[in-house]
mmCIF file of C-alpha atoms in Angstrom:
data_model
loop_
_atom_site.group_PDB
_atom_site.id
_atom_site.type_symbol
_atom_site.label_atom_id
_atom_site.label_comp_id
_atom_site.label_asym_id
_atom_site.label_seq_id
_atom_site.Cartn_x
_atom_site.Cartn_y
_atom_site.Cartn_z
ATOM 1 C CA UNK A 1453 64.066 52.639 128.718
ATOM 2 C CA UNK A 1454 63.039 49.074 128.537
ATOM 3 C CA UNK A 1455 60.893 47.778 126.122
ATOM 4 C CA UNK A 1456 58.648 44.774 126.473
ATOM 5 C CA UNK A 1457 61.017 42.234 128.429
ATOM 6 C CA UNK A 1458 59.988 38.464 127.598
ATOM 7 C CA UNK A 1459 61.904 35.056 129.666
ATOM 8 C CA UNK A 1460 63.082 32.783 128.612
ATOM 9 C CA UNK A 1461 63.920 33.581 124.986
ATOM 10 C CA UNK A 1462 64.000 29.689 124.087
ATOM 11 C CA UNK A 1463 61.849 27.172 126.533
ATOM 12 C CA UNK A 1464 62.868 23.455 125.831
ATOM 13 C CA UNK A 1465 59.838 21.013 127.438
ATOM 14 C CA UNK A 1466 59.442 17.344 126.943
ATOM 15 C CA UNK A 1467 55.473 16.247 126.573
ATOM 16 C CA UNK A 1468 53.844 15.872 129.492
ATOM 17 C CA UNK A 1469 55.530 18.991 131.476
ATOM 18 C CA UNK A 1470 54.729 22.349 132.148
ATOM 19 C CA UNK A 1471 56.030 26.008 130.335
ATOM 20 C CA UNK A 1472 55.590 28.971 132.058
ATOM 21 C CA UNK A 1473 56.507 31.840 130.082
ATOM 22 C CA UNK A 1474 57.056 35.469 131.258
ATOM 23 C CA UNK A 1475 56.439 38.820 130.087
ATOM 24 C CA UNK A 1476 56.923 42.321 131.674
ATOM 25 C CA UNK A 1477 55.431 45.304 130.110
ATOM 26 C CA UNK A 1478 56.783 48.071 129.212
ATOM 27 C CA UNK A 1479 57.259 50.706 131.915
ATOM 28 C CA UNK A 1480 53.137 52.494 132.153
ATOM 29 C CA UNK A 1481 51.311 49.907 130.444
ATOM 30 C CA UNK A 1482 48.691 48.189 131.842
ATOM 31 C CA UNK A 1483 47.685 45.904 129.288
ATOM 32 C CA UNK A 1484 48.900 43.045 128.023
ATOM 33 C CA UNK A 1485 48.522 40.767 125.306
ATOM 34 C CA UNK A 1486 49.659 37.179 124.226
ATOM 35 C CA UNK A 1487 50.076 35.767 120.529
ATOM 36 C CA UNK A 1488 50.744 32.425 119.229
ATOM 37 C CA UNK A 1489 53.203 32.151 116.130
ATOM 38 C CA UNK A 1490 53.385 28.517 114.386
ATOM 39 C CA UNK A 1491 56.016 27.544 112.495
ATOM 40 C CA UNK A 1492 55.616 29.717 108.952
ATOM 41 C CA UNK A 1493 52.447 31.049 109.884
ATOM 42 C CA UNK A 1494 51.583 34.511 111.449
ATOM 43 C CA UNK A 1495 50.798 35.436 115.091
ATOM 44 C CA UNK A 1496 47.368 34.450 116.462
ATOM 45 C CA UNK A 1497 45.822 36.197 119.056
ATOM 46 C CA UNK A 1498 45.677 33.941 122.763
ATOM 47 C CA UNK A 1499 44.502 36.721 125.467
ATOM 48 C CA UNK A 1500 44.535 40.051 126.848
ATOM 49 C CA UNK A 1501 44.927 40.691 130.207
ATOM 50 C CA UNK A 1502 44.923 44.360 132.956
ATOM 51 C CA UNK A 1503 45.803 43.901 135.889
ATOM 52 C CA UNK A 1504 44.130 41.117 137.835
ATOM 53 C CA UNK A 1505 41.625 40.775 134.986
ATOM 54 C CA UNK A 1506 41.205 38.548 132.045
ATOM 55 C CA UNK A 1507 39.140 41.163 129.362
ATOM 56 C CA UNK A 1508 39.348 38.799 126.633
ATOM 57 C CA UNK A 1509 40.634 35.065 126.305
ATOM 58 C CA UNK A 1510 38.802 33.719 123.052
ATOM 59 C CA UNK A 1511 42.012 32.897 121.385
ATOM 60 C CA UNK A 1512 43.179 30.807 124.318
ATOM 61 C CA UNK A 1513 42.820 26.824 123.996
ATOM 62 C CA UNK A 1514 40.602 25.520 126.205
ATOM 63 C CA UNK A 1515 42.227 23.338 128.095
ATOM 64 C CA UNK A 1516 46.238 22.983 129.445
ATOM 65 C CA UNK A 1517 46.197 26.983 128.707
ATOM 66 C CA UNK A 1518 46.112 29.782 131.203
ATOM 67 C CA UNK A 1519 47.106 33.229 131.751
ATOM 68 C CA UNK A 1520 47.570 36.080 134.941
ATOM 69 C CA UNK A 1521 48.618 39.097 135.160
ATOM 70 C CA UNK A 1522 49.306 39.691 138.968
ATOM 71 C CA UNK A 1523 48.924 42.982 140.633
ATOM 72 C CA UNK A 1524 52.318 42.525 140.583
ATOM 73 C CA UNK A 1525 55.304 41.038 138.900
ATOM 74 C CA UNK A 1526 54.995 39.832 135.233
ATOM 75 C CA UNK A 1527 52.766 38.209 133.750
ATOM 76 C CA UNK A 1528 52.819 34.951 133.325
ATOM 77 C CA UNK A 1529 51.379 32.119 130.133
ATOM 78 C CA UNK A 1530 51.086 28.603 131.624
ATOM 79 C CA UNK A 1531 50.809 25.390 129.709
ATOM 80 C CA UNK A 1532 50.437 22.219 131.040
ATOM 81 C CA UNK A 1533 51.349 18.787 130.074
ATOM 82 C CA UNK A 1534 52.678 20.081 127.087
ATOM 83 C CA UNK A 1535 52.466 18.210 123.999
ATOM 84 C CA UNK A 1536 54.383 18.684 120.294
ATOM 85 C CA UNK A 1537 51.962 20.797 118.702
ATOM 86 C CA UNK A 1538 52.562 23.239 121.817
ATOM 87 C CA UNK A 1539 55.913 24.240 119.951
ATOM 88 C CA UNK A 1540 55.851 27.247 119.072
ATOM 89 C CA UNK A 1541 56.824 30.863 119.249
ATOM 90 C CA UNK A 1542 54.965 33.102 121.904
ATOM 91 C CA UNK A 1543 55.116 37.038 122.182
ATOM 92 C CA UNK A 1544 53.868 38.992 124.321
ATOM 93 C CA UNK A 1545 52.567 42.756 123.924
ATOM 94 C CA UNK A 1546 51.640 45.718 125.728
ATOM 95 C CA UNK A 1547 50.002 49.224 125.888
ATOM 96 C CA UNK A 1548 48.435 52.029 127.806
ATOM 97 C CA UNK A 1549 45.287 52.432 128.458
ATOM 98 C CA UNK A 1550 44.053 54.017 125.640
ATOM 99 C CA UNK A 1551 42.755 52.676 122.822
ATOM 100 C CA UNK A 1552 45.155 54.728 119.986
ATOM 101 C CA UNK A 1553 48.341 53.966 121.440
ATOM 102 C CA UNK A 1554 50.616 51.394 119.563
ATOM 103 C CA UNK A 1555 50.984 47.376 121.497
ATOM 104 C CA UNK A 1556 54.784 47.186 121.523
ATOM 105 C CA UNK A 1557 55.876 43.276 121.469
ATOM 106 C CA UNK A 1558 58.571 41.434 123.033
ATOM 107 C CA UNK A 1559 61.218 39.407 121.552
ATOM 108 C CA UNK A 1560 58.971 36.283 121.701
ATOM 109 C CA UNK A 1561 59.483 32.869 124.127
ATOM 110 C CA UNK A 1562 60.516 30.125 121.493
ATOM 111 C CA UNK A 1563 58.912 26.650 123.029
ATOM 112 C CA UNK A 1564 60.384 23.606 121.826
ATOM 113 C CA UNK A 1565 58.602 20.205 123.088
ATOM 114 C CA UNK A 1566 60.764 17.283 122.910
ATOM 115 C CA UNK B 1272 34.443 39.555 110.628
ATOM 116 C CA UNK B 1273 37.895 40.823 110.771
ATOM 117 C CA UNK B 1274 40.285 39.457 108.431
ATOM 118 C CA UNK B 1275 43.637 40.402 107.325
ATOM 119 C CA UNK B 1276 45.106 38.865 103.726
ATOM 120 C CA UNK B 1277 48.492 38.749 102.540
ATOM 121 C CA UNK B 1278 48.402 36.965 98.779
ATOM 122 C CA UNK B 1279 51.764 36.310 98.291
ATOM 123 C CA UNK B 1280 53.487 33.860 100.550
ATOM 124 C CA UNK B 1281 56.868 34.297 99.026
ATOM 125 C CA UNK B 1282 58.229 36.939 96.634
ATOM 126 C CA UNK B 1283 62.023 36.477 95.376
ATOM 127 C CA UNK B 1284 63.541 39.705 93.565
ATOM 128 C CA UNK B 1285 67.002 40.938 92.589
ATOM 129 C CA UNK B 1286 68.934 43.595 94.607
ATOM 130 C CA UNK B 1287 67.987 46.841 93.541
ATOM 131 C CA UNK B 1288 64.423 45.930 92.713
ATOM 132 C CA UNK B 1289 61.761 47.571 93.879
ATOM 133 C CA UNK B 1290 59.296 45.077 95.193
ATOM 134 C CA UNK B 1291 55.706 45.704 96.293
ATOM 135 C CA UNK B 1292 54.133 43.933 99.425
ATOM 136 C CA UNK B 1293 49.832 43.473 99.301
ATOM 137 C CA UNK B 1294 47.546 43.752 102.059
ATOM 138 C CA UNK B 1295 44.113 43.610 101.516
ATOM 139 C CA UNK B 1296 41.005 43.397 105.240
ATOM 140 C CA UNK B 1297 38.527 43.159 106.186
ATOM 141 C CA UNK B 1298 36.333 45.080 109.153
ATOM 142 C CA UNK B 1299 32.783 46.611 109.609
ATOM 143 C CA UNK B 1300 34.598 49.316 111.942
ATOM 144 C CA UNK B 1301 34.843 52.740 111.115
ATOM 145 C CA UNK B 1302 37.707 53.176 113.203
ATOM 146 C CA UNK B 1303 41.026 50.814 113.219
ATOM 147 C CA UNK B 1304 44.457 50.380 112.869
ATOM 148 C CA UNK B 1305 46.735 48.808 110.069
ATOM 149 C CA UNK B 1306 50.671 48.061 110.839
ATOM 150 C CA UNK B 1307 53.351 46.365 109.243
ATOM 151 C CA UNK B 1308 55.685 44.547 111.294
ATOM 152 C CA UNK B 1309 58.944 42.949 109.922
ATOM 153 C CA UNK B 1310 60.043 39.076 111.162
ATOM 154 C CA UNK B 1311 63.797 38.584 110.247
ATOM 155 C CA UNK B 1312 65.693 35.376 110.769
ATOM 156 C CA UNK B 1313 66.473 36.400 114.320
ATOM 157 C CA UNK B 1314 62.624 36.331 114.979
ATOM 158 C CA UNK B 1315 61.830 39.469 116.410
ATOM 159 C CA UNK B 1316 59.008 41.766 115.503
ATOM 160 C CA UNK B 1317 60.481 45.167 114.109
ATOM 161 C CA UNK B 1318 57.685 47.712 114.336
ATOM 162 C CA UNK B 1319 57.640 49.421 110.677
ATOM 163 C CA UNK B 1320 53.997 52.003 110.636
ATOM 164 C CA UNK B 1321 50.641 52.318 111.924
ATOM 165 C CA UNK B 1322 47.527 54.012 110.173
ATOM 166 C CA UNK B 1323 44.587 54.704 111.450
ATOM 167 C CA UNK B 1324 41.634 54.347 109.507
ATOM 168 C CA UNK B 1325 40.851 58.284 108.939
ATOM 169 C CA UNK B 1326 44.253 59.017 107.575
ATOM 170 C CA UNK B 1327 44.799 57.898 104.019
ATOM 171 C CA UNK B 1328 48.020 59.672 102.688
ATOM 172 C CA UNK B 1329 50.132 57.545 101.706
ATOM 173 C CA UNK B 1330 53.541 57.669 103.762
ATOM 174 C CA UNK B 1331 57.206 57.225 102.503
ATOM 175 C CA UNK B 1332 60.093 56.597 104.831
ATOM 176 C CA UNK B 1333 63.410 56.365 102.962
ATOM 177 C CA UNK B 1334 63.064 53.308 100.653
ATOM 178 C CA UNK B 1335 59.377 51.857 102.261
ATOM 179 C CA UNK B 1336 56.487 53.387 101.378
ATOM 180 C CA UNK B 1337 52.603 52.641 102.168
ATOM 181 C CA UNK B 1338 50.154 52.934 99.577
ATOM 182 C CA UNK B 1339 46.790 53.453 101.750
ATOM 183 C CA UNK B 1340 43.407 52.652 99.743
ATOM 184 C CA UNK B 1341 39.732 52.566 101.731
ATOM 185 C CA UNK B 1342 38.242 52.164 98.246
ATOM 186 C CA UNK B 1343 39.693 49.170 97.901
ATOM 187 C CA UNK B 1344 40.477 47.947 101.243
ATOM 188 C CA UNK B 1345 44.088 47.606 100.890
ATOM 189 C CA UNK B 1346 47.300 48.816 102.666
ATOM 190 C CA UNK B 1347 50.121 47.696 100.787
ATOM 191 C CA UNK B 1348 53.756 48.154 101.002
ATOM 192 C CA UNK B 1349 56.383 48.923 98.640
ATOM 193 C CA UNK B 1350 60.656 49.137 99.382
ATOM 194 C CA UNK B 1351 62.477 50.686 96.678
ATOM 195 C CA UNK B 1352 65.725 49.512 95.589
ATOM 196 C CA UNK B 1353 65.772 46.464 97.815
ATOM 197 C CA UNK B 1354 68.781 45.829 99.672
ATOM 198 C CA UNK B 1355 69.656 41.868 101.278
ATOM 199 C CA UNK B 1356 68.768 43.088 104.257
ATOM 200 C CA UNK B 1357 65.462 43.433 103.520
ATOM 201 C CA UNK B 1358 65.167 39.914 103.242
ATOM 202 C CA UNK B 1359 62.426 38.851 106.161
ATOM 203 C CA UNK B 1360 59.159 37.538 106.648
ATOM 204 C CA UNK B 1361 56.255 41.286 106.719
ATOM 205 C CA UNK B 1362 53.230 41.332 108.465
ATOM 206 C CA UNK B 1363 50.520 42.942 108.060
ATOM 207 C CA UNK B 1364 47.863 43.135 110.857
ATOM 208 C CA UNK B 1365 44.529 45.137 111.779
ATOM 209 C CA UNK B 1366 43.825 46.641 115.497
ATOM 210 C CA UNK B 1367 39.952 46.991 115.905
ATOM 211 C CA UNK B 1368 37.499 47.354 118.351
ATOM 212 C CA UNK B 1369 37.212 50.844 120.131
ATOM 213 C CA UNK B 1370 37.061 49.859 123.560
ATOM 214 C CA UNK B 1371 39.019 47.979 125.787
ATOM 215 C CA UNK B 1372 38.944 44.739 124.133
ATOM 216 C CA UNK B 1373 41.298 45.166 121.102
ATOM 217 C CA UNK B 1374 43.215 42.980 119.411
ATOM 218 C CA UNK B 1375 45.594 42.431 116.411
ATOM 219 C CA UNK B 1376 44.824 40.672 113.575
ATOM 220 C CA UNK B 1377 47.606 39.592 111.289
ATOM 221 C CA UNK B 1378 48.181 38.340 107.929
ATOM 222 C CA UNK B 1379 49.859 34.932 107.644
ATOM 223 C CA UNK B 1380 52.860 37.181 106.135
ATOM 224 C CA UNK B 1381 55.166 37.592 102.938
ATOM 225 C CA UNK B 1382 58.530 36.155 102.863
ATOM 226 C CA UNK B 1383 60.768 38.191 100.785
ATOM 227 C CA UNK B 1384 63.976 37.069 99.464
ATOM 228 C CA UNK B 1385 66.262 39.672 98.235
ATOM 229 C CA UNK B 1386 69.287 38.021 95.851
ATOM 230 C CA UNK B 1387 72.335 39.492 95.915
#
């Protein structure tokens, strides 16, 4: 029974290219969620995604940053021309549909821009 | 506005110790969800309890416990006799919003050190 499933575990970038990072819910779940961790600080939420939809991307930079959740496959965090403040850890969660079940989180994409 | 605070930044106790982790939000819901997640060195988040906002017994689990106060807006967490493996960075977070659009909050997190 596989949990959240998140590729890479460690990204290495140098400024300027892209990161795509990858994250396939748990079996069920429809919903899916990405946080930002900076180094020694907590998670921050990015975006959460259903399928095909964006519901709510207010935590998402506004530019370089985007996110999909195809109908199917994983889903997938994009940065472009990435730059040294992009390093960071990423993890993504997901859940049913309703509201009182748990997000379960994935092992987290550690992005290192050289 | 939703907001989740975790005072202490760094706490360093003694094996054996108990130690005592604060939490303290903020929300204008009714209805929500407070966790604590652990973060050791490996960097994983290690699912440790959820609450939901109508439920305020406190809960023990072998050495962690969750002291659970709406009076004072605080969930905070205790372990009991610490052991080095404790030793990890805890986060607390809030899950609001009854609809579709929720999100967790978290606190900037705890590190605690447990010395052998």
């Amino acid at each position: 029974n596989a949990g959240v499933m998140q590729n890479p575990r460690h990204l290495v970038r140098r400024r300027g290219q892209e990161a795509r990072l990858r994250c396939s819910p748990m079996k069920g779940h429809s919903h899916v969620y990405w946080y930002r961790q900076l180094p020694e600080e907590g998670l921050k939420f990015m975006v959460y995604l259903q399928k095909e939809n964006i519901i709510d991307e207010s935590g998402m930079p506004k530019e370089r940053f985007s996110a999909e959740f195809p109908k199917e496959g994983p889903s997938i965090l994009r940065i472009q021309q990435v730059v040294r403040g992009d390093s960071a850890a990423y993890f993504c969660a997901s859940s049913s549909q309703e509201f009182n079940q748990p997000q379960h989180f994935g092992d987290g994409t550690r992005l290192s821009i050289l | 506005a939703q907001k989740v605070t975790q005072a202490q930044t760094e706490i360093s106790v003694v094996e054996k110790e108990d130690v005592t982790l604060d939490c303290v939000y903020e929300t204008r819901d009714t209805t929500y969800y407070l966790f604590w997640y652990k973060q050791p060195p490996s960097g994983e988040l290690v699912f440790l309890i959820r609450r939901n906002s109508f439920d305020e017994q406190n809960e023990i689990s072998g050495r962690y416990s969750w002291n659970f106060q709406k009076s004072t807006s605080s969930f905070n967490f205790t372990i009991t006799a610490s052991q080095v493996v404790d030793s990890a960075v805890y986060f607390c977070a809030l899950l609001t919003g009854y609809s579709s659009a929720s999100k967790i909050i978290f606190g900037s997190g705890t590190r605690l050190s447990i010395r052998p």
